[in-house]
Amino acid sequence: MNYETQLVGNVPADMVDEQVFLEGDRLPFWRRWMVVGAVVAIALVAVATWIAMKGNGANAPAAAAQVPVVTVISPGQSMVSHMIKATGSLAARVEMPVGVVGEGGAVTRVLVQPGDWVRAGQILATVERSVQTEQIRSLAAQVEVNRADAKLAQAQLDRAKALVSRGFISQADIDQRIATRDAANARVNVAAAQLAEQRARTGRLDIRAPAAGLVLTRAVEPGQIVAASGGTLFRMAKDGEMEMLAQVSEGDLAVLRTGNGATVTPVGGSTQFAGRIWQIAPVVDNQNRQGIARIAIPYNPAIRPGGFASAAIVSGTASAPMLPESAVQSDEKGNFVYIVNGRDEVQRRDVKVGQVTDAGVSIMAGLNGDERIVASAGAFLTPGQKVKPELQKSK
């Protein structure tokens, strides 16, 4: 053993660590960098902890700044219309089926088409009448024969009266001639009545409009054989007036009155027509619990009987809060709004929504109008959350 080996081997125990540290200078390169990195990380953690502990007081205002600012409104009360929505079919207000009034026959002419306007008594179609025409001529001739007989009887009576004073004719003969004259006049009246009857029957072969209005349908063609029991040949709308048969629930039907205004919109179009309820059904269907409100509307080519339409019926006015649509939310429980209480906390309030218009949404139940209601961004809030309310300025 040499001198250097003996010196190291005889190092005292309290100097072993120092000796090892000195020997660390001879450690590999990568091990030295690991040691340095660990020391730096420990130092950074210590510095961050010190800064966090020191900055607790300064972060309190920052935490307060995290409370969201929300815009609130206090809507008060407004006069709003109570609107009832309904659907139903369109029809002629007074529909007139037109058929054969007389004995019928072969149709010779059809003079109108669907969509034509006609006046009362206007001929819509004619039926062949050659036989009836000859009967009229025969009866007219019979009237003339009877008139001639009546004229002859009157002349004979006048001559007989002139001979009574001279004693050539008895009073009995005069009475007989008076009876003959009266019978002749009666036969004239009978023949004239028969002629008028036949003319009326022939006139009934013309199919005429019972009143002025709009022709809706036509179910007859020239050459067709028609009879009194042959069904409807034309359908007309009296004066062209239309209506909507609105299906209304039993509860809504109770608040409707004759004269209530309504807006009717046919399906497939955007044009709206103003109308009024002119009749309310006195009964309710026991199957669907609905009744009929008949809404009269003026004629328009866009209104086609048999079509479908929707209606908004104004059943009156009431005082209620009006909110923007952004303030009203809905979920599986129904419609609701968020209000801010006196502690500036968000609370949910269930509401009943009424009419929705361009002015906003009317609230029929749940609010009195004095609350502070979140105007928007309610979807990002939760009940109980602390907020900073700012009252929205009126426009």
Short mmCIF file of C-alpha atoms in Angstrom, two decimals:
data_model
loop_
_atom_site.label_atom_id
_atom_site.label_comp_id
_atom_site.label_asym_id
_atom_site.label_seq_id
_atom_site.Cartn_x
_atom_site.Cartn_y
_atom_site.Cartn_z
CA MET A 1 0.00 0.00 0.00
CA ASN A 2 1.44 3.36 -1.01
CA TYR A 3 1.34 6.64 0.91
CA GLU A 4 -1.60 8.09 -1.02
CA THR A 5 -3.73 5.02 -0.40
CA GLN A 6 -3.00 5.06 3.26
CA LEU A 7 -3.92 8.74 3.56
CA VAL A 8 -7.36 8.24 2.10
CA GLY A 9 -8.01 5.15 4.05
CA ASN A 10 -7.18 6.94 7.29
CA VAL A 11 -9.63 9.88 6.80
CA PRO A 12 -11.63 10.50 9.93
CA ALA A 13 -15.36 9.59 9.90
CA ASP A 14 -16.56 13.25 10.23
CA MET A 15 -14.74 14.11 7.00
CA VAL A 16 -16.16 11.30 4.86
CA ASP A 17 -19.03 13.39 3.43
CA GLU A 18 -16.70 16.20 2.50
CA GLN A 19 -14.46 13.74 0.81
CA VAL A 20 -17.35 12.25 -1.15
CA PHE A 21 -18.47 15.72 -2.22
CA LEU A 22 -15.02 16.43 -3.44
CA GLU A 23 -15.07 13.24 -5.35
CA GLY A 24 -18.36 14.38 -6.99
CA ASP A 25 -16.31 16.55 -9.25
CA ARG A 26 -15.48 13.37 -10.91
CA LEU A 27 -19.25 12.40 -11.54
CA PRO A 28 -20.53 11.86 -15.13
CA PHE A 29 -21.73 14.93 -17.08
CA TRP A 30 -25.50 14.02 -17.23
CA ARG A 31 -25.66 13.38 -13.51
CA ARG A 32 -24.39 16.82 -12.76
CA TRP A 33 -27.17 18.45 -14.89
CA MET A 34 -29.89 16.42 -13.13
CA VAL A 35 -28.78 17.72 -9.79
CA VAL A 36 -28.73 21.30 -11.03
CA GLY A 37 -32.28 21.00 -12.50
CA ALA A 38 -33.69 19.64 -9.25
CA VAL A 39 -32.21 22.51 -7.29
CA VAL A 40 -33.69 25.09 -9.71
CA ALA A 41 -37.19 23.51 -9.55
CA ILE A 42 -37.20 23.55 -5.77
CA ALA A 43 -36.22 27.22 -5.82
CA LEU A 44 -39.03 28.15 -8.24
CA VAL A 45 -41.66 26.37 -6.13
CA ALA A 46 -40.48 28.18 -3.06
CA VAL A 47 -40.66 31.58 -4.81
CA ALA A 48 -44.21 30.91 -6.14
CA THR A 49 -45.44 29.87 -2.71
CA TRP A 50 -44.03 33.02 -1.16
CA ILE A 51 -45.69 35.24 -3.80
CA ALA A 52 -49.06 33.51 -3.38
CA MET A 53 -49.00 33.88 0.39
CA LYS A 54 -48.02 37.49 0.14
CA GLY A 55 -50.63 38.35 -2.49
CA ASN A 56 -53.79 37.03 -0.74
CA GLY A 57 -54.89 40.50 0.25
CA ALA A 58 -54.39 41.92 -3.24
CA ASN A 59 -56.40 39.12 -4.90
CA ALA A 60 -59.59 39.85 -2.95
CA PRO A 61 -60.62 42.72 -5.28
CA ALA A 62 -59.80 40.50 -8.28
CA ALA A 63 -62.15 37.79 -6.98
CA ALA A 64 -64.86 40.38 -6.56
CA ALA A 65 -64.28 41.45 -10.14
CA GLN A 66 -65.21 37.91 -11.27
CA VAL A 67 -68.93 38.48 -10.32
CA PRO A 68 -70.76 38.71 -13.70
CA VAL A 69 -72.55 41.89 -14.67
CA VAL A 70 -76.08 41.27 -16.01
CA THR A 71 -78.59 43.64 -17.56
CA VAL A 72 -81.95 43.62 -15.80
CA ILE A 73 -85.31 45.19 -16.65
CA SER A 74 -88.33 46.10 -14.60
CA PRO A 75 -91.17 45.92 -17.17
CA GLY A 76 -94.14 47.12 -15.15
CA GLN A 77 -97.60 46.58 -16.66
CA SER A 78 -98.75 47.09 -20.28
CA MET A 79 -102.08 46.67 -22.04
CA VAL A 80 -101.89 43.54 -24.20
CA SER A 81 -104.42 41.69 -26.30
CA HIS A 82 -105.53 38.24 -25.24
CA MET A 83 -104.91 36.13 -28.34
CA ILE A 84 -106.35 32.69 -29.03
CA LYS A 85 -104.76 30.52 -31.72
CA ALA A 86 -106.98 28.21 -33.77
CA THR A 87 -106.99 26.20 -36.98
CA GLY A 88 -109.81 25.11 -39.24
CA SER A 89 -111.15 24.87 -42.77
CA LEU A 90 -112.37 27.56 -45.15
CA ALA A 91 -115.88 27.52 -46.57
CA ALA A 92 -118.55 29.71 -48.11
CA ARG A 93 -120.40 31.59 -45.39
CA VAL A 94 -123.73 30.73 -47.04
CA GLU A 95 -123.31 27.92 -49.54
CA MET A 96 -126.14 27.43 -52.03
CA PRO A 97 -126.48 24.09 -53.85
CA VAL A 98 -128.31 24.56 -57.16
CA GLY A 99 -130.14 21.67 -58.84
CA VAL A 100 -133.09 20.93 -61.14
CA VAL A 101 -136.29 22.55 -59.98
CA GLY A 102 -138.61 21.31 -62.76
CA GLU A 103 -139.12 17.97 -64.40
CA GLY A 104 -135.69 17.92 -66.01
CA GLY A 105 -134.55 16.67 -69.38
CA ALA A 106 -131.52 16.97 -71.63
CA VAL A 107 -129.23 19.93 -70.92
CA THR A 108 -128.81 22.09 -74.01
CA ARG A 109 -126.49 24.85 -72.72
CA VAL A 110 -124.30 25.62 -69.70
CA LEU A 111 -123.77 29.35 -69.45
CA VAL A 112 -121.39 29.81 -66.46
CA GLN A 113 -118.07 28.51 -65.19
CA PRO A 114 -116.63 28.16 -61.67
CA GLY A 115 -115.36 31.53 -60.52
CA ASP A 116 -118.06 33.51 -62.36
CA TRP A 117 -120.13 36.09 -60.52
CA VAL A 118 -123.88 35.88 -61.22
CA ARG A 119 -126.91 37.94 -60.26
CA ALA A 120 -130.09 36.66 -58.68
CA GLY A 121 -132.27 34.80 -61.22
CA GLN A 122 -129.54 34.57 -63.86
CA ILE A 123 -129.77 31.45 -66.05
CA LEU A 124 -126.95 29.01 -65.33
CA ALA A 125 -128.03 26.23 -67.71
CA THR A 126 -130.99 25.39 -69.95
CA VAL A 127 -132.89 22.14 -70.57
CA GLU A 128 -134.47 21.03 -73.86
CA ARG A 129 -138.16 22.17 -74.03
CA SER A 130 -139.64 21.46 -77.48
CA VAL A 131 -142.58 19.46 -76.08
CA GLN A 132 -143.37 22.07 -73.46
CA THR A 133 -143.31 24.80 -76.11
CA GLU A 134 -145.99 23.02 -78.16
CA GLN A 135 -148.11 22.55 -75.07
CA ILE A 136 -147.93 26.27 -74.42
CA ARG A 137 -149.14 27.00 -77.94
CA SER A 138 -152.05 24.59 -77.54
CA LEU A 139 -153.14 26.14 -74.27
CA ALA A 140 -152.79 29.65 -75.67
CA ALA A 141 -155.12 28.68 -78.55
CA GLN A 142 -157.63 27.23 -76.08
CA VAL A 143 -157.67 30.51 -74.23
CA GLU A 144 -158.57 32.33 -77.44
CA VAL A 145 -161.42 29.85 -78.16
CA ASN A 146 -162.86 30.36 -74.70
CA ARG A 147 -162.60 34.11 -75.02
CA ALA A 148 -164.56 33.95 -78.29
CA ASP A 149 -167.27 31.87 -76.63
CA ALA A 150 -167.43 34.35 -73.79
CA LYS A 151 -167.71 37.25 -76.22
CA LEU A 152 -170.57 35.51 -78.10
CA ALA A 153 -172.43 34.78 -74.87
CA GLN A 154 -172.15 38.42 -73.84
CA ALA A 155 -173.55 39.60 -77.21
CA GLN A 156 -176.51 37.22 -76.98
CA LEU A 157 -177.26 38.44 -73.50
CA ASP A 158 -177.22 42.07 -74.61
CA ARG A 159 -179.71 41.40 -77.48
CA ALA A 160 -182.00 39.44 -75.19
CA LYS A 161 -182.13 42.32 -72.71
CA ALA A 162 -183.26 44.64 -75.51
CA LEU A 163 -186.25 42.38 -76.27
CA VAL A 164 -187.41 41.98 -72.68
CA SER A 165 -189.36 45.27 -72.66
CA ARG A 166 -191.18 44.28 -75.85
CA GLY A 167 -192.24 40.97 -74.38
CA PHE A 168 -190.41 38.70 -76.76
CA ILE A 169 -187.99 37.32 -74.12
CA SER A 170 -188.96 36.17 -70.71
CA GLN A 171 -186.97 36.85 -67.56
CA ALA A 172 -186.14 33.19 -67.37
CA ASP A 173 -184.44 33.37 -70.75
CA ILE A 174 -182.40 36.34 -69.54
CA ASP A 175 -181.24 34.44 -66.48
CA GLN A 176 -180.21 31.51 -68.67
CA ARG A 177 -178.17 33.74 -70.96
CA ILE A 178 -176.46 35.37 -67.97
CA ALA A 179 -175.43 31.94 -66.71
CA THR A 180 -174.11 31.03 -70.17
CA ARG A 181 -172.07 34.24 -70.29
CA ASP A 182 -170.61 33.63 -66.81
CA ALA A 183 -169.67 30.05 -67.66
CA ALA A 184 -167.89 31.21 -70.79
CA ASN A 185 -165.90 33.75 -68.81
CA ALA A 186 -164.99 31.07 -66.27
CA ARG A 187 -163.70 28.81 -69.02
CA VAL A 188 -161.51 31.68 -70.20
CA ASN A 189 -160.04 31.99 -66.72
CA VAL A 190 -159.41 28.25 -66.47
CA ALA A 191 -157.69 28.16 -69.84
CA ALA A 192 -155.57 31.19 -68.93
CA ALA A 193 -154.53 29.56 -65.64
CA GLN A 194 -153.55 26.37 -67.44
CA LEU A 195 -151.48 28.40 -69.88
CA ALA A 196 -149.72 30.23 -67.06
CA GLU A 197 -149.03 26.95 -65.29
CA GLN A 198 -147.45 25.44 -68.37
CA ARG A 199 -145.35 28.52 -68.94
CA ALA A 200 -144.15 28.35 -65.35
CA ARG A 201 -143.28 24.68 -65.72
CA THR A 202 -141.37 25.44 -68.88
CA GLY A 203 -139.57 28.30 -67.19
CA ARG A 204 -138.47 25.95 -64.41
CA LEU A 205 -136.49 24.05 -66.99
CA ASP A 206 -134.01 26.93 -66.81
CA ILE A 207 -131.55 26.36 -63.96
CA ARG A 208 -131.23 29.78 -62.33
CA ALA A 209 -129.16 31.33 -59.56
CA PRO A 210 -131.26 31.60 -56.38
CA ALA A 211 -129.31 34.71 -55.31
CA ALA A 212 -126.38 36.82 -56.38
CA GLY A 213 -123.02 35.27 -55.66
CA LEU A 214 -119.96 33.37 -56.81
CA VAL A 215 -120.12 30.07 -58.68
CA LEU A 216 -117.87 27.61 -56.84
CA THR A 217 -118.37 24.32 -58.69
CA ARG A 218 -120.11 22.98 -61.79
CA ALA A 219 -121.24 19.37 -62.22
CA VAL A 220 -123.21 19.42 -65.50
CA GLU A 221 -122.37 19.36 -69.18
CA PRO A 222 -124.42 19.89 -72.37
CA GLY A 223 -126.28 16.74 -73.39
CA GLN A 224 -126.47 15.42 -69.86
CA ILE A 225 -129.87 14.14 -68.71
CA VAL A 226 -130.92 15.75 -65.45
CA ALA A 227 -133.90 15.24 -63.18
CA ALA A 228 -135.31 16.73 -60.01
CA SER A 229 -133.63 14.01 -57.94
CA GLY A 230 -130.36 14.17 -59.85
CA GLY A 231 -128.37 16.03 -57.19
CA THR A 232 -126.48 19.31 -57.19
CA LEU A 233 -125.42 20.79 -60.51
CA PHE A 234 -123.81 24.00 -59.19
CA ARG A 235 -122.53 25.20 -55.83
CA MET A 236 -122.54 28.92 -55.09
CA ALA A 237 -121.33 31.24 -52.34
CA LYS A 238 -124.00 33.81 -51.60
CA ASP A 239 -122.61 37.31 -52.25
CA GLY A 240 -119.14 35.70 -52.42
CA GLU A 241 -118.81 35.80 -48.62
CA MET A 242 -116.38 33.34 -47.06
CA GLU A 243 -115.73 32.09 -43.56
CA MET A 244 -113.34 30.02 -41.50
CA LEU A 245 -114.62 27.22 -39.29
CA ALA A 246 -112.12 27.66 -36.46
CA GLN A 247 -111.68 24.72 -34.08
CA VAL A 248 -111.45 26.21 -30.57
CA SER A 249 -110.90 24.40 -27.28
CA GLU A 250 -113.71 24.29 -24.76
CA GLY A 251 -111.91 26.66 -22.39
CA ASP A 252 -111.17 29.26 -25.07
CA LEU A 253 -114.66 28.98 -26.51
CA ALA A 254 -116.09 30.23 -23.22
CA VAL A 255 -114.30 33.59 -23.48
CA LEU A 256 -115.11 34.29 -27.14
CA ARG A 257 -117.92 36.63 -28.14
CA THR A 258 -119.66 37.43 -31.41
CA GLY A 259 -117.87 40.37 -32.99
CA ASN A 260 -114.35 39.49 -31.76
CA GLY A 261 -111.77 40.35 -34.39
CA ALA A 262 -109.51 37.74 -35.97
CA THR A 263 -106.68 37.44 -38.46
CA VAL A 264 -106.92 34.51 -40.87
CA THR A 265 -103.93 33.10 -42.77
CA PRO A 266 -104.57 30.39 -45.39
CA VAL A 267 -102.08 27.53 -45.44
CA GLY A 268 -99.47 27.86 -48.13
CA GLY A 269 -99.55 31.66 -48.21
CA SER A 270 -98.41 34.60 -46.13
CA THR A 271 -101.34 36.93 -46.87
CA GLN A 272 -103.50 37.67 -43.85
CA PHE A 273 -107.19 38.56 -43.92
CA ALA A 274 -109.10 40.47 -41.29
CA GLY A 275 -112.37 38.94 -40.14
CA ARG A 276 -114.85 38.81 -37.29
CA ILE A 277 -116.61 36.04 -35.42
CA TRP A 278 -120.24 36.02 -36.54
CA GLN A 279 -121.36 32.80 -34.88
CA ILE A 280 -120.19 30.62 -32.00
CA ALA A 281 -121.26 27.00 -31.83
CA PRO A 282 -123.77 26.32 -29.03
CA VAL A 283 -122.37 22.80 -28.56
CA VAL A 284 -118.96 21.20 -27.95
CA ASP A 285 -117.86 17.98 -29.59
CA ASN A 286 -117.83 15.29 -26.90
CA GLN A 287 -114.90 13.51 -28.57
CA ASN A 288 -112.26 16.22 -28.98
CA ARG A 289 -113.81 18.78 -26.57
CA GLN A 290 -113.72 21.51 -29.20
CA GLY A 291 -116.30 23.88 -30.61
CA ILE A 292 -116.62 25.90 -33.81
CA ALA A 293 -116.16 29.66 -34.04
CA ARG A 294 -117.28 30.85 -37.48
CA ILE A 295 -115.15 33.78 -38.68
CA ALA A 296 -116.59 35.84 -41.55
CA ILE A 297 -114.02 37.11 -44.06
CA PRO A 298 -114.47 39.04 -47.33
CA TYR A 299 -114.01 37.38 -50.69
CA ASN A 300 -110.51 37.06 -52.08
CA PRO A 301 -109.19 34.72 -54.79
CA ALA A 302 -106.63 33.42 -52.28
CA ILE A 303 -109.44 32.11 -50.06
CA ARG A 304 -110.53 28.76 -51.44
CA PRO A 305 -113.39 26.88 -49.77
CA GLY A 306 -112.23 23.50 -48.56
CA GLY A 307 -108.72 24.77 -47.81
CA PHE A 308 -107.04 24.93 -44.40
CA ALA A 309 -106.12 28.06 -42.44
CA SER A 310 -104.91 29.32 -39.09
CA ALA A 311 -106.46 32.15 -37.11
CA ALA A 312 -105.41 34.49 -34.32
CA ILE A 313 -108.53 35.63 -32.46
CA VAL A 314 -108.46 38.67 -30.17
CA SER A 315 -110.70 37.87 -27.22
CA GLY A 316 -110.06 41.05 -25.24
CA THR A 317 -107.31 43.10 -23.58
CA ALA A 318 -105.58 42.77 -20.22
CA SER A 319 -102.76 44.35 -18.22
CA ALA A 320 -99.60 42.25 -18.12
CA PRO A 321 -95.79 42.61 -18.10
CA MET A 322 -94.08 42.63 -21.50
CA LEU A 323 -90.63 41.07 -21.81
CA PRO A 324 -88.19 40.69 -24.68
CA GLU A 325 -88.02 37.18 -26.09
CA SER A 326 -84.41 36.88 -24.88
CA ALA A 327 -85.59 37.07 -21.26
CA VAL A 328 -87.93 34.06 -21.47
CA GLN A 329 -86.48 30.56 -21.39
CA SER A 330 -88.03 27.12 -21.39
CA ASP A 331 -87.18 23.57 -20.36
CA GLU A 332 -89.04 20.37 -19.61
CA LYS A 333 -90.80 22.08 -16.68
CA GLY A 334 -92.13 24.93 -18.83
CA ASN A 335 -91.36 28.62 -19.36
CA PHE A 336 -89.36 30.61 -16.82
CA VAL A 337 -87.31 33.77 -16.28
CA TYR A 338 -84.41 34.65 -13.99
CA ILE A 339 -84.90 37.45 -11.49
CA VAL A 340 -82.34 39.14 -9.24
CA ASN A 341 -83.40 39.33 -5.59
CA GLY A 342 -82.44 41.90 -2.96
CA ARG A 343 -79.17 40.08 -2.23
CA ASP A 344 -78.19 40.27 -5.92
CA GLU A 345 -78.67 36.54 -6.34
CA VAL A 346 -80.25 34.85 -9.34
CA GLN A 347 -83.60 33.11 -8.78
CA ARG A 348 -85.75 31.10 -11.17
CA ARG A 349 -89.39 32.17 -11.59
CA ASP A 350 -91.88 30.03 -13.56
CA VAL A 351 -94.21 32.06 -15.80
CA LYS A 352 -97.16 31.58 -18.14
CA VAL A 353 -96.55 33.06 -21.57
CA GLY A 354 -99.33 34.86 -23.44
CA GLN A 355 -99.25 36.55 -26.83
CA VAL A 356 -95.95 36.82 -28.70
CA THR A 357 -95.68 39.92 -30.91
CA ASP A 358 -93.01 42.16 -32.35
CA ALA A 359 -93.19 44.17 -29.11
CA GLY A 360 -92.23 41.15 -27.01
CA VAL A 361 -93.78 38.38 -24.95
CA SER A 362 -96.69 39.04 -22.61
CA ILE A 363 -96.54 37.25 -19.25
CA MET A 364 -100.01 36.21 -18.10
CA ALA A 365 -98.97 34.72 -14.75
CA GLY A 366 -95.88 34.55 -12.52
CA LEU A 367 -94.77 38.20 -12.52
CA ASN A 368 -96.22 41.49 -11.31
CA GLY A 369 -93.80 43.68 -13.29
CA ASP A 370 -91.84 45.12 -10.34
CA GLU A 371 -89.14 42.44 -10.31
CA ARG A 372 -85.62 42.86 -11.66
CA ILE A 373 -85.59 40.40 -14.55
CA VAL A 374 -82.47 39.28 -16.40
CA ALA A 375 -82.91 40.61 -19.93
CA SER A 376 -80.52 38.21 -21.68
CA ALA A 377 -77.72 35.70 -21.13
CA GLY A 378 -79.93 33.79 -18.70
CA ALA A 379 -78.72 30.52 -20.18
CA PHE A 380 -75.26 31.17 -18.65
CA LEU A 381 -76.59 31.74 -15.12
CA THR A 382 -77.55 29.32 -12.37
CA PRO A 383 -80.00 29.81 -9.48
CA GLY A 384 -78.26 31.20 -6.41
CA GLN A 385 -75.40 32.72 -8.38
CA LYS A 386 -74.17 36.15 -7.27
CA VAL A 387 -74.38 38.84 -9.96
CA LYS A 388 -73.98 42.55 -10.39
CA PRO A 389 -77.27 43.89 -11.87
CA GLU A 390 -77.38 46.92 -14.16
CA LEU A 391 -80.78 48.36 -14.97
CA GLN A 392 -81.41 48.63 -18.70
CA LYS A 393 -82.07 52.17 -19.84
CA SER A 394 -85.37 52.80 -21.59
CA LYS A 395 -85.09 53.54 -25.30
#
